[in-house]
Tab-separated table of C-alpha atoms in Angstrom:
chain	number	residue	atom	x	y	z
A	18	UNK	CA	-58.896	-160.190	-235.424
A	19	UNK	CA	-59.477	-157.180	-232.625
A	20	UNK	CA	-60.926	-154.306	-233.815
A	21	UNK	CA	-61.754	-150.643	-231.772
A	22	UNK	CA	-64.264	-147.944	-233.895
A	23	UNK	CA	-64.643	-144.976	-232.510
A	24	UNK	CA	-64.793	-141.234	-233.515
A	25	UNK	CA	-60.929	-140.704	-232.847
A	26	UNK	CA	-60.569	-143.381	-235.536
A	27	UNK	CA	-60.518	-147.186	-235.830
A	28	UNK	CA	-57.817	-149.654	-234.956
A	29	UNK	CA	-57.506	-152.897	-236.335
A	30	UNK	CA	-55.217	-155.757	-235.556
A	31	UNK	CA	-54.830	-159.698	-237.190
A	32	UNK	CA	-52.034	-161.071	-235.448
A	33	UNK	CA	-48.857	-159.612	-237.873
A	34	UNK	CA	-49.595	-156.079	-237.908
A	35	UNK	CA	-51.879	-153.177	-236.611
A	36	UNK	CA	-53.638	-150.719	-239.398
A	37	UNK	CA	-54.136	-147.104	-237.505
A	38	UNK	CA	-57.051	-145.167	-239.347
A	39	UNK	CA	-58.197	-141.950	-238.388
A	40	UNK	CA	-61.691	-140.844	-237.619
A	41	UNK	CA	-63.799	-138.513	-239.375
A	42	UNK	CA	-64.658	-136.570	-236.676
A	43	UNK	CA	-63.872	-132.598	-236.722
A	44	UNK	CA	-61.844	-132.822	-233.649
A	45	UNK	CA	-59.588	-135.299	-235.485
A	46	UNK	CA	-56.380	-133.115	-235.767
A	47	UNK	CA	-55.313	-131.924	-239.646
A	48	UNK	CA	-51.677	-133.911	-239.019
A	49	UNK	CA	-53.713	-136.966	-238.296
A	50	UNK	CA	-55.845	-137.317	-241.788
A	51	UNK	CA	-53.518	-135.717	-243.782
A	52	UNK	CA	-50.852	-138.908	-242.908
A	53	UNK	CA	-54.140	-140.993	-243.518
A	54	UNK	CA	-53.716	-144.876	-242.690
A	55	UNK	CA	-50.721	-146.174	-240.757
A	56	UNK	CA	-49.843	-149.628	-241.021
A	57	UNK	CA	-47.852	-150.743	-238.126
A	58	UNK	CA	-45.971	-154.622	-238.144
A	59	UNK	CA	-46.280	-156.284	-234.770
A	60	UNK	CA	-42.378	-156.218	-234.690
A	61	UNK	CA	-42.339	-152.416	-234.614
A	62	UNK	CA	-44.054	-152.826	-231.208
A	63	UNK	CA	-42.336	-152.382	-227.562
A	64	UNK	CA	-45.676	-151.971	-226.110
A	65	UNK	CA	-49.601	-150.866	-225.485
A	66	UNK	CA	-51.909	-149.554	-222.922
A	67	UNK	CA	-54.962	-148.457	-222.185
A	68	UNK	CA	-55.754	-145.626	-219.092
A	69	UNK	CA	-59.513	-145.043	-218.349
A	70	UNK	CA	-60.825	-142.002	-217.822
A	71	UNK	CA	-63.872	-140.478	-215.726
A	72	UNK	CA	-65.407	-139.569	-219.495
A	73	UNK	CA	-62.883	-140.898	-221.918
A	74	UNK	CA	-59.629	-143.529	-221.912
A	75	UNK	CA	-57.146	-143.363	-223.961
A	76	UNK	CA	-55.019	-146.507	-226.088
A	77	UNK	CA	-51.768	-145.598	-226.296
A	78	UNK	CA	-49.024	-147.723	-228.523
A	79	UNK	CA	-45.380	-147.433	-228.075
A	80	UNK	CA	-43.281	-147.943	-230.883
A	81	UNK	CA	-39.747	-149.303	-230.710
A	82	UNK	CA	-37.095	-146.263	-230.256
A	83	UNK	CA	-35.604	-145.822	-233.973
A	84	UNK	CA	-38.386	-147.934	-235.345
A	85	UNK	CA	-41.007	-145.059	-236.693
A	86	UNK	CA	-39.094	-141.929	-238.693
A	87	UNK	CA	-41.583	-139.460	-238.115
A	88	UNK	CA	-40.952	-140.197	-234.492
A	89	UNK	CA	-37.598	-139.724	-235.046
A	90	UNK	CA	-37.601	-136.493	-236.734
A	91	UNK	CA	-39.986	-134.924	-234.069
A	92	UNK	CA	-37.990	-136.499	-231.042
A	93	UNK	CA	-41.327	-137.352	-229.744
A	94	UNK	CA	-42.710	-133.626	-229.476
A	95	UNK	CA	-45.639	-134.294	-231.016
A	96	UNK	CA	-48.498	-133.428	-228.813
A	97	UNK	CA	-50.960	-135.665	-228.120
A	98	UNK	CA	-54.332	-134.411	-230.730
A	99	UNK	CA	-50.946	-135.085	-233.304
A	100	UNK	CA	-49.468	-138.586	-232.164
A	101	UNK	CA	-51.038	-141.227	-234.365
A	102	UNK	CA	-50.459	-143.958	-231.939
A	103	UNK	CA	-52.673	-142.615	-229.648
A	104	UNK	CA	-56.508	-142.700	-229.478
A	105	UNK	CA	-59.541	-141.757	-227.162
A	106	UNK	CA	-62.153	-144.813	-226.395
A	107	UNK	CA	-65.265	-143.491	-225.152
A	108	UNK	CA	-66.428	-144.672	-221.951
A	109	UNK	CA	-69.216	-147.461	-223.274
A	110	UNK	CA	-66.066	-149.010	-225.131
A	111	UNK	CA	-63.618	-149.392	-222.246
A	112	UNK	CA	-64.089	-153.406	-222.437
A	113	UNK	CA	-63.252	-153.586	-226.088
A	114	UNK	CA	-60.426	-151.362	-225.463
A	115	UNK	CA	-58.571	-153.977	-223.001
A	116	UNK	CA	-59.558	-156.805	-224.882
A	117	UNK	CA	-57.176	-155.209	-227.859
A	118	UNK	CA	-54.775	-154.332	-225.690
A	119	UNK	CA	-54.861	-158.363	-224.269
A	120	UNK	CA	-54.457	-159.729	-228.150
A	121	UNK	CA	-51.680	-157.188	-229.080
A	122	UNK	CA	-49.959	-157.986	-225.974
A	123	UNK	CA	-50.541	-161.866	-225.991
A	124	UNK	CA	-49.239	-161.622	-229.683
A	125	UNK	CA	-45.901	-159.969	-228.426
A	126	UNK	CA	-45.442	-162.520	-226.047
A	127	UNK	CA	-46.409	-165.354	-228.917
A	128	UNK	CA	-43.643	-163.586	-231.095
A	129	UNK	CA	-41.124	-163.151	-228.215
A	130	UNK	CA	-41.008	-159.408	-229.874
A	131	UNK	CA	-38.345	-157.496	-228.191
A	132	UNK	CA	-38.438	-153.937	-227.070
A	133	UNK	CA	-35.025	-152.839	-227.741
A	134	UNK	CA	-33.905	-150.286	-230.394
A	135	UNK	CA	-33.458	-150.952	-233.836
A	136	UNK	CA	-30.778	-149.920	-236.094
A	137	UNK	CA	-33.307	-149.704	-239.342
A	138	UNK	CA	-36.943	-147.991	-239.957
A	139	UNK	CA	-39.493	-150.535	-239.566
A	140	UNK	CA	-42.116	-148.059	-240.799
A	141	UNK	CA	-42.190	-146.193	-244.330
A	142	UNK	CA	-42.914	-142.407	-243.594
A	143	UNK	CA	-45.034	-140.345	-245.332
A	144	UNK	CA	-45.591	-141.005	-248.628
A	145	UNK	CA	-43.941	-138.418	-251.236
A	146	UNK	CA	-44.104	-136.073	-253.280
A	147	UNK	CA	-45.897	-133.660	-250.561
A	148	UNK	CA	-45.782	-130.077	-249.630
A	149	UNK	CA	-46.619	-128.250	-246.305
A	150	UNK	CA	-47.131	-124.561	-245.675
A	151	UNK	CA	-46.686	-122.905	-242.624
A	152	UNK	CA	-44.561	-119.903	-240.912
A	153	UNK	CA	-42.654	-118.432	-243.127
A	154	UNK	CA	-42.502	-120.585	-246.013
A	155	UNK	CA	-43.347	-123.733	-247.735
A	156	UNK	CA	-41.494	-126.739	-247.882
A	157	UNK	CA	-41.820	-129.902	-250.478
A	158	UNK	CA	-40.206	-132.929	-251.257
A	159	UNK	CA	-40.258	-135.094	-254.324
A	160	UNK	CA	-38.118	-138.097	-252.723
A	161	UNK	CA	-35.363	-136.591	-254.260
A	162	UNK	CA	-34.884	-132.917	-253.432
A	163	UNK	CA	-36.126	-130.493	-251.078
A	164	UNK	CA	-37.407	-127.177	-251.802
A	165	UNK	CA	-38.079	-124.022	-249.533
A	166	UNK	CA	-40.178	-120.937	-251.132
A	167	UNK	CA	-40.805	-117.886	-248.893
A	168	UNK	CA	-43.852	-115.765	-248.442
A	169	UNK	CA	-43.958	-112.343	-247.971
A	170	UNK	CA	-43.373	-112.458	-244.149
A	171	UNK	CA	-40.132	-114.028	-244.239
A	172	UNK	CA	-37.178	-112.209	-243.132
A	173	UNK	CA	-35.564	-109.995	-246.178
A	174	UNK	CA	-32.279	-111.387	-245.628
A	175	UNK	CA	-32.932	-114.673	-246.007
A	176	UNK	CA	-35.600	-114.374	-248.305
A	177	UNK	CA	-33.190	-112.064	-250.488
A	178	UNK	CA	-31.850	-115.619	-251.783
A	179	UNK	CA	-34.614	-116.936	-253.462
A	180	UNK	CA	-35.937	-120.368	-253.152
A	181	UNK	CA	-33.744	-123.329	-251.992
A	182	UNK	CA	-33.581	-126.358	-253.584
A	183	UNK	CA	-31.611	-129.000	-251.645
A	184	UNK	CA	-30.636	-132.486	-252.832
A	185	UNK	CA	-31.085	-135.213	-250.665
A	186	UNK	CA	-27.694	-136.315	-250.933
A	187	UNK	CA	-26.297	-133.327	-249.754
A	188	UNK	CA	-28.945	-133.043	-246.448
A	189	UNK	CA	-27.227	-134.666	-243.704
A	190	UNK	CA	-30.065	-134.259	-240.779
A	191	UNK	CA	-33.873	-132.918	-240.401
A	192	UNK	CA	-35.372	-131.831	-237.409
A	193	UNK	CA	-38.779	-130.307	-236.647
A	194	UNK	CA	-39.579	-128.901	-233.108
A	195	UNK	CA	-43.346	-126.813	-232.346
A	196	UNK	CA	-43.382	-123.138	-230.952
A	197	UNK	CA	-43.671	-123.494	-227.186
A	198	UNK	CA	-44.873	-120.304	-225.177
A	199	UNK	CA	-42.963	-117.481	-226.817
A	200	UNK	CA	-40.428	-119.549	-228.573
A	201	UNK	CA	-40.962	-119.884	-231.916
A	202	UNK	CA	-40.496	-123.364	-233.991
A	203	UNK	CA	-38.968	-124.519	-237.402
A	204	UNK	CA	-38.486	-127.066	-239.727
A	205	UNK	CA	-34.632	-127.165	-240.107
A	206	UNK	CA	-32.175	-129.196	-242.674
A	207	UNK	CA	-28.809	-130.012	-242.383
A	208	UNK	CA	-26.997	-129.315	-244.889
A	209	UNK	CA	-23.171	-130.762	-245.368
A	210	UNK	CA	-20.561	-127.897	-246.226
A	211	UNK	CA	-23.095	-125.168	-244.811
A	212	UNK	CA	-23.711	-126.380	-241.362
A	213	UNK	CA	-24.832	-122.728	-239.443
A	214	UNK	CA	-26.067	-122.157	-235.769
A	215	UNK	CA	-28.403	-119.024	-237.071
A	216	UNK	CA	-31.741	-118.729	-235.789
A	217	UNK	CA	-34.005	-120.221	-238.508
A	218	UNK	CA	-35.366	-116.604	-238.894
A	219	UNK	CA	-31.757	-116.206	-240.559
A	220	UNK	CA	-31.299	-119.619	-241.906
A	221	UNK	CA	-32.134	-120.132	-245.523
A	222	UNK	CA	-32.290	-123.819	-244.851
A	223	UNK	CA	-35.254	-123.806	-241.726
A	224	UNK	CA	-38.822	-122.570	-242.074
A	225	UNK	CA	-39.577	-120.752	-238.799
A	226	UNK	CA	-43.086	-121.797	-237.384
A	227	UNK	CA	-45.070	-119.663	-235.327
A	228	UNK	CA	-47.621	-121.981	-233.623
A	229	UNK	CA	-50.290	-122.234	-236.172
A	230	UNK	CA	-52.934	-125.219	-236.682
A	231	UNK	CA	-50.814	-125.954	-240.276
A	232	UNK	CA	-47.367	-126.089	-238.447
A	233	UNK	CA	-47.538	-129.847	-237.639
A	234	UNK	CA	-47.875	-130.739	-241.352
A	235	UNK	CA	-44.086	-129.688	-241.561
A	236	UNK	CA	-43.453	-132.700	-239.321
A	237	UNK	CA	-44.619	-135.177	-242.147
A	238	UNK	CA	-41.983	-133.302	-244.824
A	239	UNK	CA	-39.240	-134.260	-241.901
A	240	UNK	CA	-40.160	-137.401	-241.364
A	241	UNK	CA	-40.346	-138.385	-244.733
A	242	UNK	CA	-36.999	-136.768	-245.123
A	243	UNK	CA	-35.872	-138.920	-242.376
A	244	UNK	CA	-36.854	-142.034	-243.822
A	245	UNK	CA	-34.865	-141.793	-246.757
A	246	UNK	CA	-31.720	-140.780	-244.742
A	247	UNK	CA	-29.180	-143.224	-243.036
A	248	UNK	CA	-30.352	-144.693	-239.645
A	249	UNK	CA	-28.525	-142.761	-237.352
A	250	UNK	CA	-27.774	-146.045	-235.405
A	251	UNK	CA	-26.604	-147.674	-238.591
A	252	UNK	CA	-23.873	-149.238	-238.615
A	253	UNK	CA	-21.701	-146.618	-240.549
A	254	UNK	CA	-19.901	-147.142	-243.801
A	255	UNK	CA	-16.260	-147.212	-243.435
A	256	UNK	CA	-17.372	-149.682	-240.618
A	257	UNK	CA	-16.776	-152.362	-243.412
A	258	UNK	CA	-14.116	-154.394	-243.917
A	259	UNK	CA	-11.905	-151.934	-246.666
A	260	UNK	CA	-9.840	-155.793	-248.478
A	261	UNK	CA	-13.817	-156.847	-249.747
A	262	UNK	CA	-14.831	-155.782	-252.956
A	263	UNK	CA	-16.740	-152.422	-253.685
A	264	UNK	CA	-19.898	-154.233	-254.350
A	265	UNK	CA	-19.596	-156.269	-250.981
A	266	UNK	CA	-18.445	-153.276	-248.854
A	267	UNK	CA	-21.862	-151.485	-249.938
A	268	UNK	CA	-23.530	-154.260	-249.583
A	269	UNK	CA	-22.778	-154.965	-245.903
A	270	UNK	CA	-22.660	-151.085	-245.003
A	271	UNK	CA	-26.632	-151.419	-245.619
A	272	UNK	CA	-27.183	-154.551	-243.371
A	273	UNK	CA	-27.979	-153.407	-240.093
A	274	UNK	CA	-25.370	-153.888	-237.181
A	275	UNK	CA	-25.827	-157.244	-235.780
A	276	UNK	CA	-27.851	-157.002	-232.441
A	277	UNK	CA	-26.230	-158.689	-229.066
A	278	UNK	CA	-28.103	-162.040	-227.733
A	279	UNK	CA	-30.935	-160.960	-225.208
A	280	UNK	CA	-30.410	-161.469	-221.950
A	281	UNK	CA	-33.883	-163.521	-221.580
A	282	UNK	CA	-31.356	-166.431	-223.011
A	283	UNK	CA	-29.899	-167.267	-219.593
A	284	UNK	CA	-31.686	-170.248	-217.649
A	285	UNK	CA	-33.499	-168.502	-215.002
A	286	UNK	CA	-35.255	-166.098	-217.486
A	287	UNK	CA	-36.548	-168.999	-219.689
A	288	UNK	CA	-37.466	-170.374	-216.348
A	289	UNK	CA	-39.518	-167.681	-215.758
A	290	UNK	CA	-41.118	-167.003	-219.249
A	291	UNK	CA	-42.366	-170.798	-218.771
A	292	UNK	CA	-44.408	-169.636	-215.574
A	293	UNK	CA	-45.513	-166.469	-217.446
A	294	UNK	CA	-46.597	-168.825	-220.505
A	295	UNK	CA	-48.600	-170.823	-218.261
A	296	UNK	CA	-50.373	-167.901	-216.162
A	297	UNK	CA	-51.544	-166.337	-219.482
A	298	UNK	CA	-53.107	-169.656	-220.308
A	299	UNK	CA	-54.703	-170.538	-216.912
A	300	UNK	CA	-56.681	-166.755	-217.533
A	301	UNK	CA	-57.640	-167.583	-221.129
A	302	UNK	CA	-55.306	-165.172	-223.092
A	303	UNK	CA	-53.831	-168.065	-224.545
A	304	UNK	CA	-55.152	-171.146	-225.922
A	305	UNK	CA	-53.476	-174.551	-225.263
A	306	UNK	CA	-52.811	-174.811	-228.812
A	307	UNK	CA	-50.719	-171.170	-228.568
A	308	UNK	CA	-49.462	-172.297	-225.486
A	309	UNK	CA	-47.933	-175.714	-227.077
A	310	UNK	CA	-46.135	-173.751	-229.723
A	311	UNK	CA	-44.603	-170.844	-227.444
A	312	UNK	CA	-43.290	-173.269	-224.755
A	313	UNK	CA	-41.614	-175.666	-227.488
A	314	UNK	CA	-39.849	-172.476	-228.691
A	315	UNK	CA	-38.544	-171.573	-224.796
A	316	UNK	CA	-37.706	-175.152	-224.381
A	317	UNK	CA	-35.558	-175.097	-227.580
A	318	UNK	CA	-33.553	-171.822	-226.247
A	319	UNK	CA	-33.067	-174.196	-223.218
């Protein structure tokens, strides 16, 4: 078990998975404790790090591309007082800091975890039913349908509509992106049948965001949003075999896409993950008992 407290928040990890809890501390942004507790499995992982600072380091984790919705829905424009894989170690910590980063990374290695993409979420999102205001408008969702009220600031013409209650079958894509300079931001839904290219001051399916402290809490309606859609590198449907039954077709359509063999398979890479096995003995980031088990499973790929 490796453990980090600090102000930013505390990180705990016990081999299978890493639990993310944020701080207390005022500076501890509203997007942050309003997600609460993150829970990340070691197989979500494609890396960590940890950069030290004159005053402050940082640990940074990075997640397997397709692995984490809410990274998906931002497209990883989240700044950093927002990203919940990231967190500041004060100075006076900076050895507890890299000894985490030693037993997340010596449990990778353990695991052989790989750092490819995935073709399924390996993360939950949000939990539901939650509601955001910002811009604009508000936006909630109940797991089921989305719903978009206006205040009084919204445009008339799209406000002259009333609010919008989408089903989730019928929303086809989410994307939230944070006013930068003098370019305003939204929260935007695709909607099949009514796809539009309207600004979202116009668009009665986007809340336009103007840069306020609430506007990242629109990034937590997307990404749970997100997680309830279809991967986007799913396999898709009419993928399947069309002569299997109904049942069967669905069935496979939801099984991810089968993954090619890694390259680490050919001889010279095993070779070479043998050496690595035995350097992170020698300096003690592995015991002998680890290192028995890990080169037995390179020696059976062999």
């Amino acid at each position: 078990m490796a453990e980090i407290i600090q102000k930013d928040g505390t990180w705990a990890f016990d081999g299978d998975a890493l639990r993310l809890t944020p701080g207390r501390d005022k500076n501890v942004s509203l997007l942050r404790k309003t997600l609460g507790e993150l829970t990340v499995p070691l197989g979500a992982l494609a890396g960590v790090s940890f950069e030290q600072g004159k005053k402050s380091g940082r640990l940074r984790l990075r997640l397997r591309d397709g692995a984490d919705p809410l990274l998906q829905a931002t497209g990883g424009k989240l700044a950093e007082p927002h990203d919940p894989y990231q967190l500041t170690v004060e100075a006076e910590r900076y050895g507890v800091a890299e000894y985490f980063v030693d037993e997340v990374r010596g449990a990778l290695l353990l695991d052989q975890v790989p750092a490819d993409p995935v073709d399924a979420y390996l993360l939950p999102g949000p939990s539901v039913p939650l509601a955001a205001s910002a811009g604009d408008g508000t936006a909630s969702f109940d797991g089921e349908h989305v719903r978009l009220e206006w205040n009084w600031k919204t445009e008339d013409a799209k406000a002259a509509a009333g609010a919008r209650s989408l089903a989730l079958t019928d929303v086809t894509g989410v994307e939230w992106h944070p006013a930068a300079g003098l370019e305003n931001g939204y929260l935007r839904f695709t909607v099949r049948g009514a796809e539009t290219k309207a600004p979202p001051k116009y668009d009665p399916n986007s809340v336009e965001l103007w840069g306020f402290k609430k506007d990242p809490l629109m990034a937590l309606v997307a990404a749970a949003v997100q997680a309830r859609l279809p991967h986007p590198a799913a396999r898709p449907a009419d993928d399947v075999r069309p002569d299997l039954p109904a049942g069967v077709r669905r069935e496979k359509a939801l099984v991810p896409a089968q993954q090619p063999a890694p390259a680490e398979d050919d001889h010279d890479a095993l070779l070479r993950r043998l050496r690595e096995l035995g350097e992170l003995r020698s300096s003690g980031v592995l015991t002998d008992e680890e290192f028995t088990l890990a080169k037995q499973a390179v020696l059976k790929r062999m």
